[in-house]
Short mmCIF file of C-alpha atoms in Angstrom, two decimals:
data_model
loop_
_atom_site.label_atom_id
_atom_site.label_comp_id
_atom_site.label_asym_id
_atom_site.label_seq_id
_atom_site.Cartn_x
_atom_site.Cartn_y
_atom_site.Cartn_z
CA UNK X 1 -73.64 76.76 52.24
CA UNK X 2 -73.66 74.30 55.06
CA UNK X 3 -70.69 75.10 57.52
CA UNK X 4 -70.65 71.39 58.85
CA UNK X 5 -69.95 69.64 55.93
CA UNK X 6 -67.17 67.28 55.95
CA UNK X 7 -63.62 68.65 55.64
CA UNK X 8 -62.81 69.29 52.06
CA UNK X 9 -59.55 67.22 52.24
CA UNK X 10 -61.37 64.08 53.86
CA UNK X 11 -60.68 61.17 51.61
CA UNK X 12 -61.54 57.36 51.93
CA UNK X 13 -58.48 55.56 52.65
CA UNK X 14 -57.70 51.63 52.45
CA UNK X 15 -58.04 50.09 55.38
CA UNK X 16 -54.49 49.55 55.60
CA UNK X 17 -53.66 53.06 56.23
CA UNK X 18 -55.41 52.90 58.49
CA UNK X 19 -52.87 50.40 60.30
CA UNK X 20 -51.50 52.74 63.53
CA UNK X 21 -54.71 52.93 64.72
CA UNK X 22 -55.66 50.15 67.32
CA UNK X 23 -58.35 47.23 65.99
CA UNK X 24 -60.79 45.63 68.28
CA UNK X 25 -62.89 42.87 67.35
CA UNK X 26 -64.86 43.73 64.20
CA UNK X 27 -68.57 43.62 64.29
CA UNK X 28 -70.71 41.41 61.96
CA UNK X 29 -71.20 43.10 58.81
CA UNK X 30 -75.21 42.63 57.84
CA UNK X 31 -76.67 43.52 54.45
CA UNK X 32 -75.67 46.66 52.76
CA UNK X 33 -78.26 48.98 51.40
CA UNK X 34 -77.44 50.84 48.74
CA UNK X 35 -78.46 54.49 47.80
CA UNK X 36 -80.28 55.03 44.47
CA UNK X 37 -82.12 58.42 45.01
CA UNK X 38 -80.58 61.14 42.79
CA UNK X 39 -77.07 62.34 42.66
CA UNK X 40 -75.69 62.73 45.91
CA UNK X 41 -72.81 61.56 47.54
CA UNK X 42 -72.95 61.61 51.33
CA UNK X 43 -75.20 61.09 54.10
CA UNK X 44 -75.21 63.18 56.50
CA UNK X 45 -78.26 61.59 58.88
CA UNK X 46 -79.83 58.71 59.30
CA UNK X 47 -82.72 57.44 61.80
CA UNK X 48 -84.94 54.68 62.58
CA UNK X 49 -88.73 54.67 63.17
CA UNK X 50 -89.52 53.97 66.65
CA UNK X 51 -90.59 50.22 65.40
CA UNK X 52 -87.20 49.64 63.21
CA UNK X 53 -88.68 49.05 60.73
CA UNK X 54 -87.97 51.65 58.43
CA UNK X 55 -84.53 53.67 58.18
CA UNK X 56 -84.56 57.49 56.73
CA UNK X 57 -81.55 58.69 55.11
CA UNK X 58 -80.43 62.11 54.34
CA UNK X 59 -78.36 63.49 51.78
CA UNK X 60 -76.47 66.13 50.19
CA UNK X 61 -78.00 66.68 46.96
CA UNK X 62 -81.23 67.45 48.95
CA UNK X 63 -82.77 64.02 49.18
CA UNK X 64 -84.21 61.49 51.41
CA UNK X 65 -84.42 57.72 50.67
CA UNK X 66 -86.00 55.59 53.24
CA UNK X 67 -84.91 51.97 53.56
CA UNK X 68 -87.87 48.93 54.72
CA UNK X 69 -85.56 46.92 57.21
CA UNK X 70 -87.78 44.47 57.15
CA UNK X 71 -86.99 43.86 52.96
CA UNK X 72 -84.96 44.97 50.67
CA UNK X 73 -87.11 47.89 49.08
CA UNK X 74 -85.77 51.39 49.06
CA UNK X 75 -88.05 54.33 48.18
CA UNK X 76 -87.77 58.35 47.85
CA UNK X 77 -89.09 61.11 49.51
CA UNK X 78 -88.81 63.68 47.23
CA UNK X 79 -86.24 66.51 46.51
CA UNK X 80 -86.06 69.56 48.43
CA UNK X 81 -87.34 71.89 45.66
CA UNK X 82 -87.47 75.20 47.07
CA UNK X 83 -83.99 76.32 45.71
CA UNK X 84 -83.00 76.47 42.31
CA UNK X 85 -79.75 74.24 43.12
CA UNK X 86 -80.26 71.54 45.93
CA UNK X 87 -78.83 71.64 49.09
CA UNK X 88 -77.96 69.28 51.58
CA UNK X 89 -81.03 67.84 53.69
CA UNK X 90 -79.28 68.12 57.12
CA UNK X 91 -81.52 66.10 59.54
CA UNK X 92 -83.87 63.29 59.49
CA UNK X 93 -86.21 62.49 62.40
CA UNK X 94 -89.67 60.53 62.84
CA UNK X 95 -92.38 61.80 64.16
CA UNK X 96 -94.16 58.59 64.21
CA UNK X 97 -93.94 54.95 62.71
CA UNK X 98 -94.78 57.06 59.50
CA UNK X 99 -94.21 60.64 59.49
CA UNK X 100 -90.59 61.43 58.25
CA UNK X 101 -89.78 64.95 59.43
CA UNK X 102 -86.63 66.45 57.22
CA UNK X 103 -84.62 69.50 57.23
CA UNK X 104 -82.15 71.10 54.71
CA UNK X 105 -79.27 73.74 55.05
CA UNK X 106 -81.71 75.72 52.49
CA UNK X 107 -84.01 76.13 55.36
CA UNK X 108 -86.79 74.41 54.40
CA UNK X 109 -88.60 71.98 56.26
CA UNK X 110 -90.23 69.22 55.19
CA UNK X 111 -92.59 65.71 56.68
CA UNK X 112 -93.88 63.01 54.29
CA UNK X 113 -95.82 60.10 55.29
CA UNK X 114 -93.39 57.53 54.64
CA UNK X 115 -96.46 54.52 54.55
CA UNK X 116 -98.69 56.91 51.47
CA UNK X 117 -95.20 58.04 50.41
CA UNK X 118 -96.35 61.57 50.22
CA UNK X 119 -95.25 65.24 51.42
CA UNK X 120 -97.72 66.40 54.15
CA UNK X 121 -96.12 69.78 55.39
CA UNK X 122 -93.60 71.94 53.35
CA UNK X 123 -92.35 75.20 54.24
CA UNK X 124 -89.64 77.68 53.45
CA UNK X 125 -87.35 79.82 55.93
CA UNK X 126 -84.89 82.16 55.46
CA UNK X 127 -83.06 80.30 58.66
CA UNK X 128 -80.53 77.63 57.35
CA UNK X 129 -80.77 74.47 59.26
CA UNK X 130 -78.48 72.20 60.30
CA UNK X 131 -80.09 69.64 62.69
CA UNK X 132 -83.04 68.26 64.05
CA UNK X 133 -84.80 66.49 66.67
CA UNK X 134 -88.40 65.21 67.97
CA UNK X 135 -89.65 64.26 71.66
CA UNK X 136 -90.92 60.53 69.87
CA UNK X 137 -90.45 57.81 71.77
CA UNK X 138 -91.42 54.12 71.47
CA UNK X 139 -94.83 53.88 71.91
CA UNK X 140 -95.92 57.81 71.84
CA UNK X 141 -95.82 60.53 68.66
CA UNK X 142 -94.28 63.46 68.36
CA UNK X 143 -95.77 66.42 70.11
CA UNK X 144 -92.68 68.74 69.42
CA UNK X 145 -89.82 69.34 67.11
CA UNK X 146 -86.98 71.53 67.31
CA UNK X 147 -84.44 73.03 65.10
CA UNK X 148 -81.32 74.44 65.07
CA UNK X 149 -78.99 76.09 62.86
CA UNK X 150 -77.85 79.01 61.61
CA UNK X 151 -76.58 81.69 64.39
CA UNK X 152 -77.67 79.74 66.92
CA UNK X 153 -81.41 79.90 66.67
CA UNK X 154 -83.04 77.80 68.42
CA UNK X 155 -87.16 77.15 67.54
CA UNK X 156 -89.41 74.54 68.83
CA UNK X 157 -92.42 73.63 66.15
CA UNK X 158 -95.35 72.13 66.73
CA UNK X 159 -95.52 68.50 65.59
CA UNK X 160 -99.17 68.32 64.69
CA UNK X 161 -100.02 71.42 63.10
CA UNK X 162 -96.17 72.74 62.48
CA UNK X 163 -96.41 76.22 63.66
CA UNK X 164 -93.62 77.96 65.00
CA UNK X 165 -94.35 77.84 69.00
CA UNK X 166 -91.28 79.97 70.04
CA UNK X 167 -87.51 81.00 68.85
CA UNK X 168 -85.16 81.21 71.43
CA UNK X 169 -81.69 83.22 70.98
CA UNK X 170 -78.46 82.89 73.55
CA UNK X 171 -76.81 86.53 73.77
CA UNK X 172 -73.57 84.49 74.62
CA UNK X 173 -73.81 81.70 71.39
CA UNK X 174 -70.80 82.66 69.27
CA UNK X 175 -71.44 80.73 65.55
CA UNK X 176 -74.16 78.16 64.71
CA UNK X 177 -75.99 74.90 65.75
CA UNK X 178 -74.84 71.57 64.97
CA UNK X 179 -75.96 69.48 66.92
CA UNK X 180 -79.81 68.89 68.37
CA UNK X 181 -81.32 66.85 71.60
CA UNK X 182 -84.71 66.65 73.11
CA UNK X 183 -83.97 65.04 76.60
CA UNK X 184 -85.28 61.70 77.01
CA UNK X 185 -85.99 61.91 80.72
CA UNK X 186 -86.58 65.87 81.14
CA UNK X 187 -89.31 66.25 78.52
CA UNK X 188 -88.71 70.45 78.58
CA UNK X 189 -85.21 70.39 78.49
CA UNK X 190 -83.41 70.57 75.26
CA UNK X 191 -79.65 70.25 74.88
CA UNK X 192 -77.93 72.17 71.48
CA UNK X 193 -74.29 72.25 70.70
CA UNK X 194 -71.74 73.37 67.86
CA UNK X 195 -68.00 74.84 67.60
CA UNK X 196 -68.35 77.52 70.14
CA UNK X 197 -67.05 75.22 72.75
CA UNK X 198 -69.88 74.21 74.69
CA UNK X 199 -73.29 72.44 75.26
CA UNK X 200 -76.34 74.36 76.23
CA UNK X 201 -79.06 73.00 78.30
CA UNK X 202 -82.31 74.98 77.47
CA UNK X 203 -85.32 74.77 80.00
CA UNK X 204 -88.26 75.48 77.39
CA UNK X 205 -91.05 76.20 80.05
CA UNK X 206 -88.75 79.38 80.62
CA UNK X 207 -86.95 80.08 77.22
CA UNK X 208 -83.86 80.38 78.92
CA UNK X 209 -80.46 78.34 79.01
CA UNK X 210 -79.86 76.74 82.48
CA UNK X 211 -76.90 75.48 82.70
CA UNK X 212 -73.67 74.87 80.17
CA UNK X 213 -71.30 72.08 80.02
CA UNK X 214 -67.81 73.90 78.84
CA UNK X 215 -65.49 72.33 76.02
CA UNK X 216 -67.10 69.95 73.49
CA UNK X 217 -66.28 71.30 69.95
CA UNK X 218 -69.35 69.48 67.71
CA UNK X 219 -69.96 69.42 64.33
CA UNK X 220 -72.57 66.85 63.70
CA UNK X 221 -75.67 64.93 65.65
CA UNK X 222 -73.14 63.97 68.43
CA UNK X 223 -74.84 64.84 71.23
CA UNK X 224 -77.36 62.67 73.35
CA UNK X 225 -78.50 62.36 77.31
CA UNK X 226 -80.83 60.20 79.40
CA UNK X 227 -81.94 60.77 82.66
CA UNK X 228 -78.60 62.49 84.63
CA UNK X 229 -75.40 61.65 81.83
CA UNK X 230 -74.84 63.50 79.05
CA UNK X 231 -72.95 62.41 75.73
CA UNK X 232 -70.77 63.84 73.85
CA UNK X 233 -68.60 63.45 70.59
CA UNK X 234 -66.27 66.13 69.88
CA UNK X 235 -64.93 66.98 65.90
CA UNK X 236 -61.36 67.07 67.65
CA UNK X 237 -57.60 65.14 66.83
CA UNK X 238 -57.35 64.33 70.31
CA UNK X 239 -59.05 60.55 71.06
CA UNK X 240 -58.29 61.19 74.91
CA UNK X 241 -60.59 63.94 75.33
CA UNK X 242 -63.28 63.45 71.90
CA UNK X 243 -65.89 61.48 73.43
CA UNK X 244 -66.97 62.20 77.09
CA UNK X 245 -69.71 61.68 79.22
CA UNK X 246 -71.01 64.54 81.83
CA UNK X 247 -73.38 64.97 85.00
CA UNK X 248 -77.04 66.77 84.43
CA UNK X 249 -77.01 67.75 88.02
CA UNK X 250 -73.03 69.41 87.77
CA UNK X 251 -72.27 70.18 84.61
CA UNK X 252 -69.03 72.18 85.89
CA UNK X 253 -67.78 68.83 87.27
CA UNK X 254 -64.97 67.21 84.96
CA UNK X 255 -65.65 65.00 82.11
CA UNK X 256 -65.62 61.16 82.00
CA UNK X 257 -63.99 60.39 78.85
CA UNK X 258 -64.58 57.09 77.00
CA UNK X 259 -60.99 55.67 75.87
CA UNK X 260 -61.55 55.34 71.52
CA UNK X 261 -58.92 52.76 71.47
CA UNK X 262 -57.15 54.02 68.95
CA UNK X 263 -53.76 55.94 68.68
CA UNK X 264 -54.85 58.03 65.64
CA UNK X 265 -57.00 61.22 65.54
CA UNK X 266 -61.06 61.09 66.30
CA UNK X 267 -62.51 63.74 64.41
CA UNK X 268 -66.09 62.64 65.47
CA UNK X 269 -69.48 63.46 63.60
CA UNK X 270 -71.46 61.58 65.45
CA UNK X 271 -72.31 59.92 69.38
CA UNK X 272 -75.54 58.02 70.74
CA UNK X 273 -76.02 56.66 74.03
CA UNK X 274 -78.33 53.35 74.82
CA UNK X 275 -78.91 52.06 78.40
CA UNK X 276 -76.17 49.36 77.80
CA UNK X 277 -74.26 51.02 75.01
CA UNK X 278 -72.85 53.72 73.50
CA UNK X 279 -71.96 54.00 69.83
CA UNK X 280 -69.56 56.45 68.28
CA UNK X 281 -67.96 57.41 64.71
CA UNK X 282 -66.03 59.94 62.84
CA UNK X 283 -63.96 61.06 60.11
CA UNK X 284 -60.54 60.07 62.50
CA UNK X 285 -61.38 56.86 62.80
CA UNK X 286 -63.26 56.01 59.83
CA UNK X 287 -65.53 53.59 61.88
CA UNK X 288 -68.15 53.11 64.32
CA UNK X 289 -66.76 52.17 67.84
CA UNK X 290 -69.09 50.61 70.34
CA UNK X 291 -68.75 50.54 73.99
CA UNK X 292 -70.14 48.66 77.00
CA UNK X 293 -72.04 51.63 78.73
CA UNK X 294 -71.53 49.70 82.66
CA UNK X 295 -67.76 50.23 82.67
CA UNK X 296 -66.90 51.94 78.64
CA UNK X 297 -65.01 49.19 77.06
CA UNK X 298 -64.47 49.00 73.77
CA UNK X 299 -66.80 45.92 72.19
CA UNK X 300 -65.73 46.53 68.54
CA UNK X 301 -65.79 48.26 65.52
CA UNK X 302 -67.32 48.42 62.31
CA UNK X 303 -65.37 50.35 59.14
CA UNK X 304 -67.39 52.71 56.81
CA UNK X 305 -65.96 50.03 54.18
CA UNK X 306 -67.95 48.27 51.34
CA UNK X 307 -67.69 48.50 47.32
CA UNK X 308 -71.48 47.93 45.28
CA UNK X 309 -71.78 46.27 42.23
CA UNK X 310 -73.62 47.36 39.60
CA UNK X 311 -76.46 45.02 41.15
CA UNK X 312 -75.90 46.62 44.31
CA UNK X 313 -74.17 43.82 46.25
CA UNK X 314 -71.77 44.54 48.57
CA UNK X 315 -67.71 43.10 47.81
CA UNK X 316 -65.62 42.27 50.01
CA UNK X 317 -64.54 45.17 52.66
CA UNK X 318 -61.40 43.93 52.77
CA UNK X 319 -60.30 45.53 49.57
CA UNK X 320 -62.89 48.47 49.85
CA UNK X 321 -61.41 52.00 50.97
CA UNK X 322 -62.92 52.93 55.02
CA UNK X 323 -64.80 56.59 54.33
CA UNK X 324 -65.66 58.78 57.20
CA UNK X 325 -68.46 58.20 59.31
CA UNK X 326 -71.25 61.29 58.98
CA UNK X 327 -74.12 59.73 60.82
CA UNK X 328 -75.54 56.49 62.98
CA UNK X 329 -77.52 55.42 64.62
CA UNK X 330 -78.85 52.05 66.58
CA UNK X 331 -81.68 50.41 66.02
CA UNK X 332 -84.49 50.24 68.76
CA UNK X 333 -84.16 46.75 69.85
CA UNK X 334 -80.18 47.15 70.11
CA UNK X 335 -79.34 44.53 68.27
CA UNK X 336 -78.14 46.79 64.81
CA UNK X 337 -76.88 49.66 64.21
CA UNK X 338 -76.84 51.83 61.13
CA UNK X 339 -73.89 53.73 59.67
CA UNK X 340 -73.29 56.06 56.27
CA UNK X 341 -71.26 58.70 55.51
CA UNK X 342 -69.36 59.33 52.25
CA UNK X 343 -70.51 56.38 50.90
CA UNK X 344 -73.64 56.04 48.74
CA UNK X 345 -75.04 53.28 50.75
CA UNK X 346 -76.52 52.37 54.28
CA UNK X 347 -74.09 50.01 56.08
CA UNK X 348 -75.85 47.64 59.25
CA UNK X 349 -73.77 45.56 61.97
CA UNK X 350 -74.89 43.58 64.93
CA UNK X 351 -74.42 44.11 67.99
#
C-alpha cells in the first residue's frame, strides 16, 4: 500500500470551519474540470505539458485522465493493469508536449502518447513508487527520468529507450521517497525527500549524495529548486516552520521560512517555486496559498472547494465543503494554476 496517502481521518470541511484560519484575498476561480475516468476518488498529481496545453491527472484507483486546456475535452489513459486490484498512480510527468510518463505505488511504469492516445512503454517492478520527475523543459524533451519510492531507491531511466541507467541507494536513508526533483539549473543534480527528516542532493555524474539540507518532513511532490534556492513544503502542524526556502551553496545555513498566513495547522502535500512566485497547499489549510517570490507575501488563496452537477458544472463554492490539497501545479505562462486533491475534479485560478 502507498505510505503517503492522505491521513485516514482527513475530511472536507465547510469553509466555515475553517474560520480561525487567516483569509487573504481569494483568487479568481476559472472553469472546473471534472474527473470522469473510473472510480477513484483523489488525485494525487497533476502536471502540465511544457506548452499548457494539456493537464495530466493522477489518481488513486490507478488512472490517468488528461484534460485539453485549450477546450473542454477530457480523455483517459488507461488503467494500470498489472495488478489484480488497482493501485494508486503516484506521479505524472511529461516527457514532451505528448508523451505522458506515469507511475503507480504498484511499481509499474507507464508513458502514453497523449496526441495518438496510446501506451508506448509499460513495465512492471517489484519497487513501489511513489514519485516522479523528468529533466523537460520548455522548448527541449526529456532525456532522463527518475524515480523514487520505496526504501529510498533512487533510479534514473532513460527517457528515450526507458532502460534502467543506474539505482542509487543512501546507507543513511531511514524509510521511503516522497518527494522527486531534477534541478532546473544543475542538470546532474537531483534533489529527493520524504519523512526521514531531510532533503538529499544527489550529484548523478558520481552516484553519490553531496550535500543534505536537515529537517523538512515531506510527504508529497513538495519539493522544487532553481539555480541556488531550494523549496520546501513540510507535512507538519506548525505553519511557522512548514514551508521554507534554503541555500544550494550552504545547505547547513538556517531556513528562510515563508509566513502561510494562517493561524491553523499546514499539513502540506505539495510546494512549487516560479521566478516570481511560489505556490503552496495542504491538507492544514485546505487551499492553495500563493506568494510574491521578491519579498514572500501572501497574494491569495484559492480553497479546494467546488460541488459538480450531474452535468459537471461547478456550484457555488460558497456552500461546497474545502478538501485537502494533494497536488498543483502552475501553468507555464504563470498566469493559472492547477489544484486537486480529494475532490474528483481539476480546479484552475488565475494568477
Amino acid at each position: 500500500t502507498m505510505a503517503a496517502s492522505p491521513h485516514p481521518n482527513e475530511r472536507a470541511r465547510p469553509l466555515h470551519a475553517l474560520a480561525a484560519t487567516t483569509r487573504p484575498k481569494l483568487l479568481s476561480a476559472l472553469p472546473v474540470r471534472p474527473l470522469t475516468l473510473g472510480s477513484g476518488e483523489a488525485v494525487f498529481s497533476v502536471r502540465f505539458s511544457p506548452r499548457g496545453t494539456r493537464l495530466a491527472a493522477a489518481m488513486d484507483d490507478g488512472s490517468v485522465e488528461v484534460l485539453d486546456t485549450t477546450g473542454a475535452t477530457a480523455y483517459p489513459l488507461g488503467y494500470n493493469l498489472g495488478t489484480a486490484e488497482k493501485l494508486p498512480m503516484m506521479s505524472v510527468r511529461f516527457l514532451d508536449n505528448d508523451l505522458v510518463l506515469g507511475v503507480s505505488s504498484s511499481g509499474s511504469i507507464h508513458v502514453w502518447n497523449a496526441q495518438a492516445n496510446t501506451q508506448v512503454h509499460s513495465a512492471d517492478h517489484e519497487h513501489e513508487f511513489y514519485c516522479a520527475d523528468a529533466n523537460t523543459t520548455l522548448t527541449t524533451a526529456a532525456t532522463k527520468y527518475v524515480l523514487g519510492g520505496k526504501n529510498g531507491v533512487l533510479q534514473v531511466y532513460d527517457a528515450v529507450q526507458h532502460r534502467l541507467l543506474i539505482a542509487l541507494e543512501d546507507s543513511d536513508q531511514v524509510g521511503n521517497t516522497f518527494s522527486i526533483k531534477m534541478h532546473q539549473t544543475y542538470t546532474d543534480t537531483c534533489l529527493t525527500a520524504g519523512w526521514d527528516g531531510g532533503v538529499r542532493l544527489w550529484d548523478l555524474r558520481s552516484g553519490q549524495v553531496e550535500s543534505r539540507v536537515h529537517g523538512p518532513h515531506v510527504s508529497g511532490d513538495a519539493i522544487d529548486a532553481d539555480e541556488n534556492t531550494i523549496l520546501t513544503g513540510s507535512w507538519i502542524e506548525n505553519a511557522q516552520h512548514a514551508l521554507q526556502l534554503w541555500d544550494i551553496r550552504n545547505t547547513s545555513a538556517p531556513a528562510k521560512d515563508v509566513p502561510l498566513g494562517t493561524t491553523g495547522s499546514a499539513f502540506l502535500y505539495a510546494a512549487q517555486l516560479t521566478p516570481t512566485a511560489i505556490y503552496a497547499g495542504g491538507s492544514g489549510t485546505q487551499d492553495i496559498r500563493v506568494f510574491n517570490r521578491s519579498d514572500l507575501s501572501l497574494r491569495g488563496c484559492g480553497p479546494l472547494a467546488a460541488s459538480l452537477d450531474d452535468h459537471g458544472v461547478a456550484l457555488a463554492a460558497a456552500v461546497a465543503p474545502a478538501h485537502p490539497v494533494h497536488a498543483l501545479h502552475a501553468d507555464p505562462t504563470g498566469k493559472s494554476i492547477a489544484a486537486a486533491g480529494r475532490l474528483r475534479a481539476v480546479l484552475f485560478y488565475s494568477v
